[in-house]
């Protein structure tokens, strides 16, 4: 089989896998809900019925209905509007964390696995150091020294999570590197950069994308959790973790303040996990 | 073996140095002036001269690398400095609260295994049946739930509605933090059950298991003696990661259930800018992580003779 034919076949197999992954009901349901939430986040200023930050003491702790479809919180702020704006913060911070970790982790893993030798040893040592730091401890250290804020939380989470992707990318790169066609590419005079980007990265991308999608859910949970204990986004920002944290003082008398944001978090995380699982089932090569 | 352990112990040093250096570097960049904080403790309203005096006495006027080395020298001698807020040694502050965290972690671990191991085995043995599907659905829910929210809901249910546990303290009247431990485990149930199912499932499909079955060995014995033994390693690795998280990341659960553990102390240290306590917490936990990882590797070679250290 000539090289050209082989390449065509590999491409079509990749397409088949993507098609299979996107057709599964899991992926579809997950995608619909995820995209819905992304739209809500983007259109927040247009669709939220009230100002999420407007404090109005006379309207405080009102039951759902009328001007406030989901009622108001302890400061008279509209809960629905806060949830809608909250999706902005939760989703954008998660995507930023994911983007940064991929941008740092994947290139380092690629180089480490492809170059090998001493560079690999040194990079792996560095990766080990970062893997040894529990994310909570780093978030604590950064919040304690630089102050607690959404931006610093993103910094702390990125600092820890990239190592995982670097390790995965390196392992996948080593797998691809060991295959015969790599030698053929080199013998054929293909440059290293071209091999890395066009052949290695393209081959390992599906596995990385599947893992990354699976991770969005847990990043959303982590951001809400850190904000909940005060290490992340700060009040009065309408963030879901903050809303839950605010609800604690009223949870004996007004449990709805804590139930509603919780349900929203669960739905979003479930949706992203569904997409992740669907992609994983479809894209994972049955090696 | 001894040589390997020694080598690994030596390799720990650069990791810990890197973590502490990073932490120190961040502290030096942060706003607040530790000399002023200390001077305020001594003089009440210190004059600029008094602040400078304290700064000089504490070595805070020295360049950053020297400060780091000084701190390191004290730490090697077991001195983490005094807590800014209580005035007691930082290490003592931390270790005084450690038993509460340990109790929570151990309870969570026992509960996790009591639930996940049987369900994982059941799911692997009955692969594809209705029972398996129900368990798989439970796993999916478990990894998608915000643990702290479930904690709040349970506190509402058991504390406010049923009055089985105290709303402050989260401890059932038997003294065991069962609800807190369950909250802690929520995300881990799914992970561990799936892991056991995948590994045990693949072992049970092997030819030698069929041979054992043909020989008439009881299913219980096959699963426990041959199946579990061979799917033990991945489960162990993952469990160790969970234990580390339980020791380091207990702050959320401790804060919901008002448990006075080290996580809560660390959170308070962040709020009050109590740097010595925070530094002690970070160093001790990083050391715990590194040591535990070493123990896992040693355990591997004990359990699986094929692994040579």
PDB file of C-alpha atoms in Angstrom, chain B residues 99-197:
ATOM      1  CA  UNK B  99      -6.793  14.061  64.991  1.00  0.00           C
ATOM      2  CA  UNK B 100     -10.162  15.481  63.839  1.00  0.00           C
ATOM      3  CA  UNK B 101      -9.068  15.402  60.201  1.00  0.00           C
ATOM      4  CA  UNK B 102      -7.595  11.924  60.602  1.00  0.00           C
ATOM      5  CA  UNK B 103     -10.837  10.648  62.147  1.00  0.00           C
ATOM      6  CA  UNK B 104     -12.809  12.061  59.236  1.00  0.00           C
ATOM      7  CA  UNK B 105     -10.373  10.626  56.665  1.00  0.00           C
ATOM      8  CA  UNK B 106     -10.380   7.145  58.218  1.00  0.00           C
ATOM      9  CA  UNK B 107     -14.172   7.062  58.528  1.00  0.00           C
ATOM     10  CA  UNK B 108     -14.475   8.132  54.892  1.00  0.00           C
ATOM     11  CA  UNK B 109     -12.014   5.485  53.791  1.00  0.00           C
ATOM     12  CA  UNK B 110     -13.734   2.638  55.635  1.00  0.00           C
ATOM     13  CA  UNK B 111     -17.149   3.726  54.382  1.00  0.00           C
ATOM     14  CA  UNK B 112     -15.822   4.074  50.841  1.00  0.00           C
ATOM     15  CA  UNK B 113     -14.488   0.524  50.779  1.00  0.00           C
ATOM     16  CA  UNK B 114     -17.556  -0.925  52.501  1.00  0.00           C
ATOM     17  CA  UNK B 115     -19.758   0.511  49.751  1.00  0.00           C
ATOM     18  CA  UNK B 116     -17.554   0.490  46.658  1.00  0.00           C
ATOM     19  CA  UNK B 117     -15.884  -2.923  46.876  1.00  0.00           C
ATOM     20  CA  UNK B 118     -19.070  -5.041  47.061  1.00  0.00           C
ATOM     21  CA  UNK B 119     -20.832  -2.911  44.441  1.00  0.00           C
ATOM     22  CA  UNK B 120     -17.800  -3.030  42.159  1.00  0.00           C
ATOM     23  CA  UNK B 121     -17.553  -6.819  42.425  1.00  0.00           C
ATOM     24  CA  UNK B 122     -21.287  -7.244  41.928  1.00  0.00           C
ATOM     25  CA  UNK B 123     -21.219  -5.017  38.896  1.00  0.00           C
ATOM     26  CA  UNK B 124     -18.248  -6.891  37.380  1.00  0.00           C
ATOM     27  CA  UNK B 125     -19.763 -10.326  37.960  1.00  0.00           C
ATOM     28  CA  UNK B 126     -23.200  -9.356  36.677  1.00  0.00           C
ATOM     29  CA  UNK B 127     -21.885  -7.332  33.748  1.00  0.00           C
ATOM     30  CA  UNK B 128     -24.652  -6.242  31.404  1.00  0.00           C
ATOM     31  CA  UNK B 129     -27.549  -7.113  33.720  1.00  0.00           C
ATOM     32  CA  UNK B 130     -30.084  -4.706  35.168  1.00  0.00           C
ATOM     33  CA  UNK B 131     -28.197  -4.624  38.484  1.00  0.00           C
ATOM     34  CA  UNK B 132     -25.019  -3.606  36.654  1.00  0.00           C
ATOM     35  CA  UNK B 133     -26.847  -0.857  34.784  1.00  0.00           C
ATOM     36  CA  UNK B 134     -28.324   0.558  37.983  1.00  0.00           C
ATOM     37  CA  UNK B 135     -24.877   0.580  39.588  1.00  0.00           C
ATOM     38  CA  UNK B 136     -23.370   2.236  36.516  1.00  0.00           C
ATOM     39  CA  UNK B 137     -26.029   4.932  36.623  1.00  0.00           C
ATOM     40  CA  UNK B 138     -25.261   5.508  40.291  1.00  0.00           C
ATOM     41  CA  UNK B 139     -21.567   5.854  39.362  1.00  0.00           C
ATOM     42  CA  UNK B 140     -22.352   8.446  36.722  1.00  0.00           C
ATOM     43  CA  UNK B 141     -24.430  10.474  39.167  1.00  0.00           C
ATOM     44  CA  UNK B 142     -21.749  10.163  41.816  1.00  0.00           C
ATOM     45  CA  UNK B 143     -19.029  11.797  39.708  1.00  0.00           C
ATOM     46  CA  UNK B 144     -21.351  14.626  38.641  1.00  0.00           C
ATOM     47  CA  UNK B 145     -22.543  15.708  42.078  1.00  0.00           C
ATOM     48  CA  UNK B 146     -21.038  18.650  43.918  1.00  0.00           C
ATOM     49  CA  UNK B 147     -20.056  16.989  47.194  1.00  0.00           C
ATOM     50  CA  UNK B 148     -20.409  20.165  49.219  1.00  0.00           C
ATOM     51  CA  UNK B 149     -23.956  20.712  47.996  1.00  0.00           C
ATOM     52  CA  UNK B 150     -24.939  17.150  48.895  1.00  0.00           C
ATOM     53  CA  UNK B 151     -23.345  17.858  52.269  1.00  0.00           C
ATOM     54  CA  UNK B 152     -25.578  20.898  52.769  1.00  0.00           C
ATOM     55  CA  UNK B 153     -28.639  18.918  51.687  1.00  0.00           C
ATOM     56  CA  UNK B 154     -27.796  16.064  54.063  1.00  0.00           C
ATOM     57  CA  UNK B 155     -27.213  18.527  56.860  1.00  0.00           C
ATOM     58  CA  UNK B 156     -30.633  20.007  56.133  1.00  0.00           C
ATOM     59  CA  UNK B 157     -32.267  16.563  55.991  1.00  0.00           C
ATOM     60  CA  UNK B 158     -30.576  14.931  58.987  1.00  0.00           C
ATOM     61  CA  UNK B 159     -29.893  18.043  61.049  1.00  0.00           C
ATOM     62  CA  UNK B 160     -32.926  20.250  60.502  1.00  0.00           C
ATOM     63  CA  UNK B 161     -35.701  17.900  59.424  1.00  0.00           C
ATOM     64  CA  UNK B 162     -34.913  14.592  61.163  1.00  0.00           C
ATOM     65  CA  UNK B 163     -32.735  16.025  63.962  1.00  0.00           C
ATOM     66  CA  UNK B 164     -30.466  12.948  63.889  1.00  0.00           C
ATOM     67  CA  UNK B 165     -27.240  14.925  63.853  1.00  0.00           C
ATOM     68  CA  UNK B 166     -26.255  18.253  65.304  1.00  0.00           C
ATOM     69  CA  UNK B 167     -26.274  21.083  62.759  1.00  0.00           C
ATOM     70  CA  UNK B 168     -23.068  22.343  64.340  1.00  0.00           C
ATOM     71  CA  UNK B 169     -20.453  19.626  64.461  1.00  0.00           C
ATOM     72  CA  UNK B 170     -22.015  17.333  61.904  1.00  0.00           C
ATOM     73  CA  UNK B 171     -21.343  14.423  64.201  1.00  0.00           C
ATOM     74  CA  UNK B 172     -24.049  11.875  64.789  1.00  0.00           C
ATOM     75  CA  UNK B 173     -24.737  11.307  68.431  1.00  0.00           C
ATOM     76  CA  UNK B 174     -22.507   8.211  68.288  1.00  0.00           C
ATOM     77  CA  UNK B 175     -19.479  10.476  67.804  1.00  0.00           C
ATOM     78  CA  UNK B 176     -18.551   9.168  64.361  1.00  0.00           C
ATOM     79  CA  UNK B 177     -18.720  11.787  61.564  1.00  0.00           C
ATOM     80  CA  UNK B 178     -20.689   9.428  59.328  1.00  0.00           C
ATOM     81  CA  UNK B 179     -22.650  12.006  57.341  1.00  0.00           C
ATOM     82  CA  UNK B 180     -19.534  14.109  56.760  1.00  0.00           C
ATOM     83  CA  UNK B 181     -17.639  11.005  55.660  1.00  0.00           C
ATOM     84  CA  UNK B 182     -20.424  10.056  53.253  1.00  0.00           C
ATOM     85  CA  UNK B 183     -20.371  13.567  51.790  1.00  0.00           C
ATOM     86  CA  UNK B 184     -16.636  13.264  51.344  1.00  0.00           C
ATOM     87  CA  UNK B 185     -17.001   9.927  49.549  1.00  0.00           C
ATOM     88  CA  UNK B 186     -19.694  10.963  47.065  1.00  0.00           C
ATOM     89  CA  UNK B 187     -17.386  11.658  44.151  1.00  0.00           C
ATOM     90  CA  UNK B 188     -15.152   8.709  44.974  1.00  0.00           C
ATOM     91  CA  UNK B 189     -17.836   6.003  45.071  1.00  0.00           C
ATOM     92  CA  UNK B 190     -18.287   6.176  41.313  1.00  0.00           C
ATOM     93  CA  UNK B 191     -14.572   6.279  40.542  1.00  0.00           C
ATOM     94  CA  UNK B 192     -13.727   3.260  42.700  1.00  0.00           C
ATOM     95  CA  UNK B 193     -16.718   1.137  41.626  1.00  0.00           C
ATOM     96  CA  UNK B 194     -15.895   1.715  37.955  1.00  0.00           C
ATOM     97  CA  UNK B 195     -12.256   0.930  38.532  1.00  0.00           C
ATOM     98  CA  UNK B 196     -13.029  -2.380  40.252  1.00  0.00           C
ATOM     99  CA  UNK B 197     -15.588  -3.258  37.595  1.00  0.00           C
TER     100      UNK B 197
END
